[in-house]
Amino acid sequence: MLFVIFSCFLWTLISANDLTPIVSISSGPVQGKFVDFNGIKVAHFLGVPYAKPPIKSLRFQSPEKVDPWTEVKSVTNYGASCPQRSEHIKPEETNEDCLFLNVYVTESTFNSSATRKRPVLFWIHGGALTMGSGNEFYPGLPMVPFEDVILVTHNYRLNAFGFMYFGAGEPRIPSNIGLRDQLMAMQWVRENIAKFGGDPNQVTIFGESAGSMSVSAHILSPLTKGLFKRAILESGTIYNPVDDPSFFIGNAWSVLNRTSCASSHDILTCLQGLSVPEIIDNQSDGLLRFRWVYGDDFLPFTVNEAFDQDLYDDSVDLLVGTEKNEFSIFMAKLDAKLFNPVDPSPTDYQTALGYLALTFKQESLDYFRELYFGPPTSDSAFLRSQLEKAYSDTALLCPTYMFGLKFAKDGQQSGKVFGYYRTQKAKSTMFPPCDASSWMGTCHAGEIPFVFGFPFLDPNATQSERDLSSQVMKFGLILLNSVNLQCWWTEWKTLNSDDQR
């Protein structure tokens, strides 16, 4: 066997039948590993640092480019997840030094000519901006060999570490730090992905839930313009009714006041010296306690200002969509008995109306009562179902589709806009309570197993689940390669303000 060195790739001989991929990226050479999938070798580059460790004086600061290295760095294991409080990620699996990304690419992509660069999928994980990871939860198999694409996943700072904001006063902490981490990872892709065989001009960013909200923020940010060509939003956007920064500033001060730094003369330096548990344990529970803010260089305009004044890049192709029963998995937080996944207790009209009043303002309550409930009824299953629908519409369905409609500008945008709505309940989802429930329906994040091809890894998956996953991945392949979707889907007229369906 020959030892071959190319301008972008290096291969080292391990044995007669085993080559280890080594790629020279902008910061230095990295060595991954091959994983076999149905006879196809897929290179895994795991735990590649894309920014300096955000520790000590870099805590609560915008990310900085990673320092270069000269020796070959082994990247065969996932890096640490970012600090969080999570049922699925143990504290010992987290570390502030967490700004890593993962690249999955087939062996054939390495061997292809320089003119056959592959499309790139850049995934942003969900988790309410407070938890989650881009690691083993979103593997490149079987998606990468099926679609013949390159998949990049990454970690970004979460909760207070990534989104704590005190406003214009002291302590001066940059806003939208977690989004800036994502931006730096995208810039890394732009700079390096060609060395893996990827096309930097054919990047699709996609995400689910808080990841989808992040995608929508990048669509509106002037700092990310030109870093991606297409975007897929799965269940969430920043088109959100909670835009008052005082709420999030209040959450930041709530954390600070529970620490020893509240009376410090140099609050920022004090916060940078706290232990990770001192920050994590002093955060309040709840969804989106920390999130994006407007008015900085990353998001200079609110979503309405950006759309109303055409202050966004409308040249990207956009796909938006949701699950039918987005909020069902969160309903138990309102009432654990009434919304028990397996054995829900009965309810009555007045109780259900009380829960509806938690979502809608008093002056509009009569309208929404008629819209969702109609005349008084004792049908407990109907009331439960309609409550779930009201919460799903408000929290995720309406913001997601409204973002797509606003982006489309009555069909005057440069890029194409598509939508989907998934109703097929899967046997196995991301949330076991949903799997066991007869009423929760097509739950939040239920599309993820199909997007990543998980039914093909599950020997107990049904044929219909594998068929749906195959169709979803085929759709991604068609979208990535700019094929006319009308040849695959039923013909559908271009949407305008008089013909919204």
Short mmCIF file of C-alpha atoms in Angstrom, two decimals:
data_model
loop_
_atom_site.label_atom_id
_atom_site.label_comp_id
_atom_site.label_asym_id
_atom_site.label_seq_id
_atom_site.Cartn_x
_atom_site.Cartn_y
_atom_site.Cartn_z
CA MET A 1 0.00 0.00 0.00
CA LEU A 2 1.11 3.55 -0.69
CA PHE A 3 1.27 6.38 1.80
CA VAL A 4 -0.49 9.19 -0.07
CA ILE A 5 -0.58 12.89 0.81
CA PHE A 6 -3.00 15.26 -0.91
CA SER A 7 -3.28 19.00 -0.46
CA CYS A 8 -6.41 18.67 1.66
CA PHE A 9 -6.33 15.06 2.90
CA LEU A 10 -3.80 12.81 4.54
CA TRP A 11 -4.27 9.06 4.90
CA THR A 12 -2.20 6.92 7.22
CA LEU A 13 -1.93 3.18 6.82
CA ILE A 14 -3.11 1.28 9.87
CA SER A 15 -3.35 -2.17 8.33
CA ALA A 16 -3.87 -3.67 4.92
CA ASN A 17 -7.64 -3.16 5.21
CA ASP A 18 -7.95 -0.21 7.56
CA LEU A 19 -7.17 3.42 6.80
CA THR A 20 -7.58 6.18 9.35
CA PRO A 21 -8.76 9.52 7.95
CA ILE A 22 -6.61 12.51 8.80
CA VAL A 23 -7.68 15.95 7.62
CA SER A 24 -5.61 19.11 7.86
CA ILE A 25 -8.00 21.88 8.90
CA SER A 26 -7.24 25.55 9.52
CA SER A 27 -6.24 24.98 13.15
CA GLY A 28 -4.19 21.81 12.58
CA PRO A 29 -4.41 18.13 11.56
CA VAL A 30 -7.15 15.93 13.06
CA GLN A 31 -7.45 12.16 12.97
CA GLY A 32 -10.88 10.55 12.98
CA LYS A 33 -12.09 6.98 12.71
CA PHE A 34 -14.14 4.86 10.32
CA VAL A 35 -17.41 3.21 11.31
CA ASP A 36 -18.92 0.59 9.02
CA PHE A 37 -22.60 0.84 8.12
CA ASN A 38 -23.98 -1.88 5.85
CA GLY A 39 -20.66 -2.15 4.06
CA ILE A 40 -20.21 1.62 3.73
CA LYS A 41 -17.40 3.27 5.67
CA VAL A 42 -18.36 6.53 7.33
CA ALA A 43 -15.62 8.72 8.78
CA HIS A 44 -16.35 10.14 12.22
CA PHE A 45 -14.47 13.22 13.40
CA LEU A 46 -15.73 13.69 16.95
CA GLY A 47 -14.96 16.42 19.45
CA VAL A 48 -13.24 18.82 17.06
CA PRO A 49 -12.66 22.12 18.92
CA TYR A 50 -14.04 25.11 17.01
CA ALA A 51 -13.40 27.80 19.65
CA LYS A 52 -11.22 28.41 22.66
CA PRO A 53 -12.48 26.84 25.89
CA PRO A 54 -14.90 29.45 27.33
CA ILE A 55 -13.42 29.26 30.82
CA LYS A 56 -12.05 31.72 33.38
CA SER A 57 -11.88 35.18 31.75
CA LEU A 58 -13.65 33.84 28.63
CA ARG A 59 -16.72 32.76 30.61
CA PHE A 60 -19.68 35.01 29.67
CA GLN A 61 -17.75 36.34 26.68
CA SER A 62 -18.21 35.94 22.93
CA PRO A 63 -16.38 32.91 21.53
CA GLU A 64 -12.84 33.25 20.22
CA LYS A 65 -11.17 31.19 17.51
CA VAL A 66 -9.37 28.13 18.79
CA ASP A 67 -5.59 28.25 19.12
CA PRO A 68 -3.83 26.25 16.37
CA TRP A 69 -1.86 23.05 16.95
CA THR A 70 0.81 21.24 14.94
CA GLU A 71 0.67 17.61 16.10
CA VAL A 72 -2.10 15.34 14.80
CA LYS A 73 -5.04 15.62 17.22
CA SER A 74 -7.11 12.47 17.78
CA VAL A 75 -10.82 13.25 17.41
CA THR A 76 -12.40 9.83 17.85
CA ASN A 77 -14.53 10.52 20.94
CA TYR A 78 -17.21 13.10 21.63
CA GLY A 79 -16.20 16.18 23.56
CA ALA A 80 -17.94 17.18 26.77
CA SER A 81 -21.48 18.54 26.65
CA CYS A 82 -22.01 22.07 27.95
CA PRO A 83 -23.01 22.56 31.62
CA GLN A 84 -26.70 21.95 32.24
CA ARG A 85 -29.28 20.36 34.49
CA SER A 86 -30.71 17.45 32.51
CA GLU A 87 -32.27 14.02 32.98
CA HIS A 88 -30.38 12.68 29.98
CA ILE A 89 -26.88 14.11 30.41
CA LYS A 90 -25.01 13.44 33.65
CA PRO A 91 -23.03 16.24 35.33
CA GLU A 92 -19.80 14.27 34.86
CA GLU A 93 -20.46 14.29 31.09
CA THR A 94 -20.42 18.09 31.04
CA ASN A 95 -17.66 20.67 31.19
CA GLU A 96 -17.31 24.35 30.43
CA ASP A 97 -14.73 23.34 27.84
CA CYS A 98 -17.52 22.17 25.54
CA LEU A 99 -17.27 24.05 22.24
CA PHE A 100 -16.77 21.04 20.02
CA LEU A 101 -18.29 19.88 16.75
CA ASN A 102 -18.62 16.53 15.01
CA VAL A 103 -18.27 15.78 11.30
CA TYR A 104 -19.67 12.66 9.61
CA VAL A 105 -18.69 11.90 6.00
CA THR A 106 -18.57 8.79 3.81
CA GLU A 107 -15.28 7.33 2.63
CA SER A 108 -16.38 7.82 -0.98
CA THR A 109 -16.55 11.57 -0.39
CA PHE A 110 -12.84 11.58 0.42
CA ASN A 111 -12.15 9.72 -2.81
CA SER A 112 -14.34 11.92 -4.99
CA SER A 113 -12.85 14.49 -7.31
CA ALA A 114 -12.57 18.10 -6.22
CA THR A 115 -15.46 19.02 -8.52
CA ARG A 116 -17.93 16.73 -6.72
CA LYS A 117 -18.29 18.44 -3.39
CA ARG A 118 -21.16 17.16 -1.24
CA PRO A 119 -23.98 19.18 0.32
CA VAL A 120 -23.58 19.89 4.02
CA LEU A 121 -26.17 19.59 6.79
CA PHE A 122 -25.48 21.70 9.90
CA TRP A 123 -27.61 20.60 12.87
CA ILE A 124 -28.53 22.81 15.85
CA HIS A 125 -29.90 20.76 18.73
CA GLY A 126 -32.92 21.68 20.81
CA GLY A 127 -33.49 21.66 24.55
CA ALA A 128 -35.12 25.01 25.40
CA LEU A 129 -31.68 26.69 25.21
CA THR A 130 -31.03 25.20 28.65
CA MET A 131 -30.06 21.58 27.96
CA GLY A 132 -29.03 19.19 25.21
CA SER A 133 -25.98 18.30 23.17
CA GLY A 134 -24.92 17.76 19.58
CA ASN A 135 -23.19 14.50 20.47
CA GLU A 136 -24.42 10.89 20.32
CA PHE A 137 -28.10 11.88 20.35
CA TYR A 138 -27.78 12.86 16.68
CA PRO A 139 -25.42 10.37 14.99
CA GLY A 140 -24.52 10.49 11.32
CA LEU A 141 -25.83 6.99 10.67
CA PRO A 142 -27.75 6.13 8.59
CA MET A 143 -28.46 9.66 7.34
CA VAL A 144 -25.01 10.40 5.89
CA PRO A 145 -24.63 7.29 3.69
CA PHE A 146 -28.32 7.37 2.72
CA GLU A 147 -28.28 10.99 1.52
CA ASP A 148 -24.57 11.09 0.59
CA VAL A 149 -24.12 14.32 2.52
CA ILE A 150 -21.82 15.62 5.22
CA LEU A 151 -23.41 16.11 8.64
CA VAL A 152 -22.01 18.57 11.18
CA THR A 153 -23.35 18.71 14.73
CA HIS A 154 -22.03 20.86 17.56
CA ASN A 155 -22.37 22.01 21.15
CA TYR A 156 -23.09 25.60 22.15
CA ARG A 157 -23.33 27.28 25.53
CA LEU A 158 -26.70 26.94 27.23
CA ASN A 159 -28.82 28.45 30.00
CA ALA A 160 -27.08 31.24 31.96
CA PHE A 161 -23.71 30.37 30.45
CA GLY A 162 -24.99 31.11 26.95
CA PHE A 163 -27.92 33.48 27.33
CA MET A 164 -27.69 35.40 30.61
CA TYR A 165 -28.21 39.09 29.87
CA PHE A 166 -28.24 42.08 32.24
CA GLY A 167 -29.08 44.79 29.72
CA ALA A 168 -26.95 47.83 28.97
CA GLY A 169 -25.67 48.29 32.51
CA GLU A 170 -23.27 46.35 34.70
CA PRO A 171 -22.18 43.61 34.56
CA ARG A 172 -21.42 43.95 30.87
CA ILE A 173 -22.02 40.50 29.42
CA PRO A 174 -22.50 40.20 25.63
CA SER A 175 -25.98 39.21 24.52
CA ASN A 176 -26.82 36.07 22.55
CA ILE A 177 -23.58 34.26 23.45
CA GLY A 178 -25.04 30.85 22.62
CA LEU A 179 -26.09 32.06 19.18
CA ARG A 180 -22.61 33.49 18.68
CA ASP A 181 -21.18 30.03 19.45
CA GLN A 182 -23.40 28.63 16.71
CA LEU A 183 -22.21 31.39 14.38
CA MET A 184 -18.56 30.51 15.03
CA ALA A 185 -19.29 26.85 14.31
CA MET A 186 -20.89 27.88 11.01
CA GLN A 187 -17.85 30.00 10.20
CA TRP A 188 -15.71 26.94 10.92
CA VAL A 189 -17.78 25.00 8.38
CA ARG A 190 -17.35 27.75 5.82
CA GLU A 191 -13.57 27.70 6.32
CA ASN A 192 -12.96 23.96 6.61
CA ILE A 193 -15.72 21.80 5.17
CA ALA A 194 -14.20 21.67 1.66
CA LYS A 195 -11.29 19.78 3.21
CA PHE A 196 -13.73 17.02 4.14
CA GLY A 197 -15.22 16.97 0.64
CA GLY A 198 -18.09 19.32 1.42
CA ASP A 199 -19.38 22.27 -0.57
CA PRO A 200 -19.31 25.47 1.54
CA ASN A 201 -21.81 27.00 -0.87
CA GLN A 202 -24.34 24.20 -0.31
CA VAL A 203 -24.88 24.38 3.44
CA THR A 204 -28.30 23.73 4.96
CA ILE A 205 -28.79 24.66 8.62
CA PHE A 206 -31.55 22.80 10.41
CA GLY A 207 -32.75 22.37 13.95
CA GLU A 208 -35.66 21.34 16.13
CA SER A 209 -37.46 23.24 18.90
CA ALA A 210 -34.90 25.66 20.40
CA GLY A 211 -32.59 24.57 17.59
CA SER A 212 -35.24 25.63 15.10
CA MET A 213 -35.66 28.92 16.93
CA SER A 214 -31.90 29.38 16.59
CA VAL A 215 -32.12 28.68 12.85
CA SER A 216 -34.74 31.41 12.49
CA ALA A 217 -32.47 33.81 14.39
CA HIS A 218 -29.62 33.10 11.96
CA ILE A 219 -31.96 33.78 9.04
CA LEU A 220 -32.58 37.26 10.43
CA SER A 221 -29.04 38.00 11.60
CA PRO A 222 -26.80 40.13 9.35
CA LEU A 223 -23.76 38.31 10.80
CA THR A 224 -24.68 34.93 9.29
CA LYS A 225 -25.51 36.13 5.79
CA GLY A 226 -23.82 33.97 3.17
CA LEU A 227 -22.98 31.12 5.55
CA PHE A 228 -25.87 28.89 4.43
CA LYS A 229 -28.10 28.46 1.40
CA ARG A 230 -31.07 26.62 2.88
CA ALA A 231 -32.75 26.36 6.27
CA ILE A 232 -35.12 23.84 7.82
CA LEU A 233 -37.17 24.86 10.85
CA GLU A 234 -38.69 21.98 12.81
CA SER A 235 -41.17 23.14 15.44
CA GLY A 236 -40.24 26.61 16.56
CA THR A 237 -39.09 30.09 15.58
CA ILE A 238 -38.26 33.36 17.31
CA TYR A 239 -41.66 34.60 16.16
CA ASN A 240 -42.68 34.48 19.79
CA PRO A 241 -45.11 36.53 21.88
CA VAL A 242 -42.56 36.93 24.72
CA ASP A 243 -40.26 39.67 23.46
CA ASP A 244 -39.97 41.82 26.58
CA PRO A 245 -36.26 41.87 27.56
CA SER A 246 -37.12 42.85 31.13
CA PHE A 247 -38.33 39.29 31.74
CA PHE A 248 -34.95 37.82 30.81
CA ILE A 249 -32.98 40.58 32.54
CA GLY A 250 -34.99 39.75 35.66
CA ASN A 251 -34.02 36.09 35.36
CA ALA A 252 -30.35 37.08 35.12
CA TRP A 253 -30.57 39.20 38.27
CA SER A 254 -32.39 36.36 40.00
CA VAL A 255 -29.39 34.11 39.40
CA LEU A 256 -26.93 36.80 40.47
CA ASN A 257 -28.80 37.59 43.69
CA ARG A 258 -28.57 33.95 44.77
CA THR A 259 -24.78 34.01 44.55
CA SER A 260 -22.06 35.69 46.58
CA CYS A 261 -21.41 38.07 43.66
CA ALA A 262 -24.46 40.28 44.17
CA SER A 263 -22.53 42.66 46.44
CA SER A 264 -19.23 42.45 44.59
CA HIS A 265 -17.58 45.62 43.26
CA ASP A 266 -16.60 43.67 40.11
CA ILE A 267 -19.59 41.46 39.38
CA LEU A 268 -18.32 40.02 36.10
CA THR A 269 -14.97 38.94 37.52
CA CYS A 270 -16.76 37.44 40.51
CA LEU A 271 -19.17 35.50 38.26
CA GLN A 272 -16.23 34.23 36.23
CA GLY A 273 -14.72 32.83 39.41
CA LEU A 274 -17.77 30.88 40.60
CA SER A 275 -17.90 27.11 40.27
CA VAL A 276 -20.16 25.64 37.60
CA PRO A 277 -22.64 24.23 40.18
CA GLU A 278 -22.94 27.65 41.82
CA ILE A 279 -24.34 28.97 38.53
CA ILE A 280 -26.33 25.91 37.42
CA ASP A 281 -27.95 25.31 40.82
CA ASN A 282 -29.03 28.95 41.21
CA GLN A 283 -31.08 28.99 38.01
CA SER A 284 -34.85 28.67 38.12
CA ASP A 285 -36.48 25.76 36.36
CA GLY A 286 -38.64 26.43 33.33
CA LEU A 287 -38.59 26.59 29.55
CA LEU A 288 -36.74 29.44 27.84
CA ARG A 289 -35.83 31.23 31.05
CA PHE A 290 -32.83 32.44 29.07
CA ARG A 291 -33.05 33.15 25.35
CA TRP A 292 -32.25 35.56 22.55
CA VAL A 293 -32.55 39.33 22.86
CA TYR A 294 -32.81 42.02 20.21
CA GLY A 295 -30.94 45.26 19.70
CA ASP A 296 -27.34 44.05 19.36
CA ASP A 297 -25.17 43.41 16.30
CA PHE A 298 -26.41 39.82 16.06
CA LEU A 299 -30.13 40.64 16.12
CA PRO A 300 -30.38 44.40 15.57
CA PHE A 301 -34.10 44.22 14.78
CA THR A 302 -37.08 42.37 16.21
CA VAL A 303 -38.61 39.71 14.03
CA ASN A 304 -41.49 42.01 13.08
CA GLU A 305 -39.16 44.89 12.25
CA ALA A 306 -36.99 42.62 10.11
CA PHE A 307 -39.94 41.27 8.14
CA ASP A 308 -41.90 44.52 7.85
CA GLN A 309 -38.86 46.47 6.62
CA ASP A 310 -37.31 43.69 4.51
CA LEU A 311 -34.23 43.64 6.73
CA TYR A 312 -33.38 39.98 6.15
CA ASP A 313 -31.87 37.74 3.50
CA ASP A 314 -34.78 36.31 1.51
CA SER A 315 -32.56 34.37 -0.90
CA VAL A 316 -32.35 31.21 1.22
CA ASP A 317 -34.67 28.28 0.56
CA LEU A 318 -36.85 27.59 3.57
CA LEU A 319 -38.73 24.56 4.88
CA VAL A 320 -40.92 25.01 7.98
CA GLY A 321 -43.08 22.47 9.75
CA THR A 322 -44.48 21.05 12.95
CA GLU A 323 -45.95 17.97 14.58
CA LYS A 324 -49.71 17.84 15.07
CA ASN A 325 -49.58 17.58 18.88
CA GLU A 326 -46.54 19.67 19.71
CA PHE A 327 -47.40 20.60 23.28
CA SER A 328 -48.84 17.31 24.53
CA ILE A 329 -45.59 16.24 26.23
CA PHE A 330 -45.51 19.49 28.22
CA MET A 331 -49.13 19.42 29.41
CA ALA A 332 -48.35 17.30 32.48
CA LYS A 333 -46.44 20.30 33.87
CA LEU A 334 -49.82 22.05 34.11
CA ASP A 335 -51.62 19.15 35.79
CA ALA A 336 -49.92 15.78 36.26
CA LYS A 337 -53.23 13.95 36.79
CA LEU A 338 -55.37 15.57 34.11
CA PHE A 339 -52.63 15.16 31.49
CA ASN A 340 -51.17 11.85 32.64
CA PRO A 341 -49.81 10.14 29.50
CA VAL A 342 -51.33 6.71 30.24
CA ASP A 343 -54.23 7.24 32.64
CA PRO A 344 -55.44 10.85 32.54
CA SER A 345 -58.10 11.90 35.03
CA PRO A 346 -61.37 13.39 33.72
CA THR A 347 -61.98 17.12 33.54
CA ASP A 348 -64.95 19.44 33.18
CA TYR A 349 -65.74 22.51 31.11
CA GLN A 350 -64.95 25.10 33.79
CA THR A 351 -61.64 23.49 34.72
CA ALA A 352 -60.62 23.36 31.08
CA LEU A 353 -61.64 26.99 30.63
CA GLY A 354 -59.39 27.91 33.55
CA TYR A 355 -56.41 26.34 31.79
CA LEU A 356 -57.35 28.14 28.59
CA ALA A 357 -57.28 31.42 30.52
CA LEU A 358 -53.62 30.78 31.37
CA THR A 359 -52.76 31.07 27.67
CA PHE A 360 -54.97 33.86 26.35
CA LYS A 361 -55.65 37.38 27.59
CA GLN A 362 -58.97 38.00 29.31
CA GLU A 363 -60.23 40.34 26.58
CA SER A 364 -59.82 37.64 23.94
CA LEU A 365 -60.84 34.65 26.04
CA ASP A 366 -64.43 34.51 24.74
CA TYR A 367 -63.20 34.28 21.16
CA PHE A 368 -60.77 31.46 21.91
CA ARG A 369 -63.28 29.64 24.12
CA GLU A 370 -65.65 29.51 21.17
CA LEU A 371 -62.83 28.62 18.77
CA TYR A 372 -61.50 25.67 20.77
CA PHE A 373 -64.41 24.51 22.96
CA GLY A 374 -67.68 25.73 21.50
CA PRO A 375 -70.77 25.18 23.66
CA PRO A 376 -70.29 23.72 27.14
CA THR A 377 -69.67 19.97 27.07
CA SER A 378 -68.92 17.16 29.49
CA ASP A 379 -66.75 15.30 26.97
CA SER A 380 -63.52 15.09 28.96
CA ALA A 381 -61.44 13.60 26.13
CA PHE A 382 -62.57 16.40 23.79
CA LEU A 383 -61.70 19.11 26.32
CA ARG A 384 -58.26 17.60 26.94
CA SER A 385 -57.60 17.34 23.22
CA GLN A 386 -58.69 20.93 22.56
CA LEU A 387 -56.61 22.28 25.42
CA GLU A 388 -53.58 20.56 23.95
CA LYS A 389 -54.42 22.04 20.56
CA ALA A 390 -54.72 25.55 22.01
CA TYR A 391 -51.33 25.30 23.70
CA SER A 392 -49.70 23.71 20.65
CA ASP A 393 -51.06 26.40 18.34
CA THR A 394 -49.90 29.21 20.60
CA ALA A 395 -46.46 27.92 21.54
CA LEU A 396 -45.21 26.31 18.34
CA LEU A 397 -47.55 25.82 15.38
CA CYS A 398 -48.57 29.43 14.82
CA PRO A 399 -45.08 30.94 15.40
CA THR A 400 -43.53 28.39 13.03
CA TYR A 401 -45.95 28.81 10.14
CA MET A 402 -46.22 32.57 10.66
CA PHE A 403 -42.45 32.83 10.24
CA GLY A 404 -42.74 30.99 6.93
CA LEU A 405 -45.60 33.20 5.76
CA LYS A 406 -43.79 36.40 6.69
CA PHE A 407 -40.60 35.20 5.03
CA ALA A 408 -42.50 34.37 1.83
CA LYS A 409 -43.76 37.95 1.35
CA ASP A 410 -46.74 36.78 -0.75
CA GLY A 411 -44.41 34.87 -3.05
CA GLN A 412 -42.10 37.84 -3.70
CA GLN A 413 -39.06 36.34 -1.94
CA SER A 414 -36.06 35.08 -3.92
CA GLY A 415 -35.81 31.70 -2.20
CA LYS A 416 -38.43 28.95 -2.18
CA VAL A 417 -40.57 28.32 0.90
CA PHE A 418 -42.10 24.93 1.71
CA GLY A 419 -44.10 23.63 4.64
CA TYR A 420 -44.92 20.29 6.21
CA TYR A 421 -47.31 19.06 8.92
CA ARG A 422 -46.71 15.60 10.40
CA THR A 423 -49.61 13.57 11.76
CA GLN A 424 -48.36 9.95 11.70
CA LYS A 425 -47.76 8.73 15.25
CA ALA A 426 -44.57 6.71 15.63
CA LYS A 427 -44.08 3.67 17.81
CA SER A 428 -40.81 5.03 19.15
CA THR A 429 -40.13 8.74 19.70
CA MET A 430 -37.67 10.90 21.62
CA PHE A 431 -40.00 10.83 24.66
CA PRO A 432 -41.05 7.44 26.16
CA PRO A 433 -44.22 8.88 27.81
CA CYS A 434 -45.45 9.79 24.34
CA ASP A 435 -44.80 6.24 23.12
CA ALA A 436 -47.05 4.78 25.82
CA SER A 437 -49.86 7.32 25.49
CA SER A 438 -53.08 6.86 23.56
CA TRP A 439 -54.05 10.56 23.62
CA MET A 440 -50.79 12.50 23.20
CA GLY A 441 -50.67 11.95 19.44
CA THR A 442 -47.76 13.12 17.25
CA CYS A 443 -45.52 14.62 19.91
CA HIS A 444 -42.90 17.34 19.93
CA ALA A 445 -39.60 16.12 18.44
CA GLY A 446 -41.39 13.12 16.98
CA GLU A 447 -39.91 13.76 13.55
CA ILE A 448 -36.29 13.52 14.70
CA PRO A 449 -36.03 9.70 14.51
CA PHE A 450 -37.29 9.84 10.92
CA VAL A 451 -34.99 12.70 9.94
CA PHE A 452 -31.92 10.84 11.20
CA GLY A 453 -33.06 7.40 10.03
CA PHE A 454 -33.39 5.78 13.46
CA PRO A 455 -36.02 3.21 12.31
CA PHE A 456 -33.28 1.57 10.23
CA LEU A 457 -31.26 1.05 13.43
CA ASP A 458 -34.19 -0.35 15.42
CA PRO A 459 -34.91 -4.05 14.73
CA ASN A 460 -38.39 -3.58 16.22
CA ALA A 461 -39.36 -0.67 13.95
CA THR A 462 -42.35 -1.22 11.70
CA GLN A 463 -42.13 -1.19 7.93
CA SER A 464 -44.34 1.91 7.81
CA GLU A 465 -41.87 3.71 10.09
CA ARG A 466 -38.97 2.74 7.86
CA ASP A 467 -40.95 3.82 4.81
CA LEU A 468 -41.68 7.21 6.37
CA SER A 469 -38.05 7.68 7.41
CA SER A 470 -36.95 6.80 3.89
CA GLN A 471 -39.35 9.37 2.45
CA VAL A 472 -38.17 12.05 4.90
CA MET A 473 -34.52 11.42 4.04
CA LYS A 474 -35.33 11.36 0.32
CA PHE A 475 -37.04 14.71 0.75
CA GLY A 476 -33.91 16.08 2.40
CA LEU A 477 -31.82 14.80 -0.50
CA ILE A 478 -34.14 16.44 -3.03
CA LEU A 479 -34.13 19.74 -1.14
CA LEU A 480 -30.35 19.72 -0.79
CA ASN A 481 -29.83 19.16 -4.49
CA SER A 482 -32.33 21.84 -5.57
CA VAL A 483 -34.51 19.35 -7.43
CA ASN A 484 -38.00 20.59 -8.24
CA LEU A 485 -40.19 19.22 -5.46
CA GLN A 486 -43.23 19.25 -7.71
CA CYS A 487 -41.95 16.11 -9.41
CA TRP A 488 -42.07 14.32 -6.04
CA TRP A 489 -45.02 15.96 -4.28
CA THR A 490 -48.55 16.64 -5.47
CA GLU A 491 -48.61 19.90 -7.41
CA TRP A 492 -49.45 22.87 -5.19
CA LYS A 493 -49.95 26.46 -6.19
CA THR A 494 -47.54 29.12 -4.98
CA LEU A 495 -48.97 30.75 -1.87
CA ASN A 496 -50.14 34.35 -1.73
CA SER A 497 -52.11 36.44 0.74
CA ASP A 498 -55.43 35.58 -0.94
CA ASP A 499 -54.74 31.84 -1.20
CA GLN A 500 -53.32 30.66 2.13
CA ARG A 501 -53.96 26.99 2.81
#
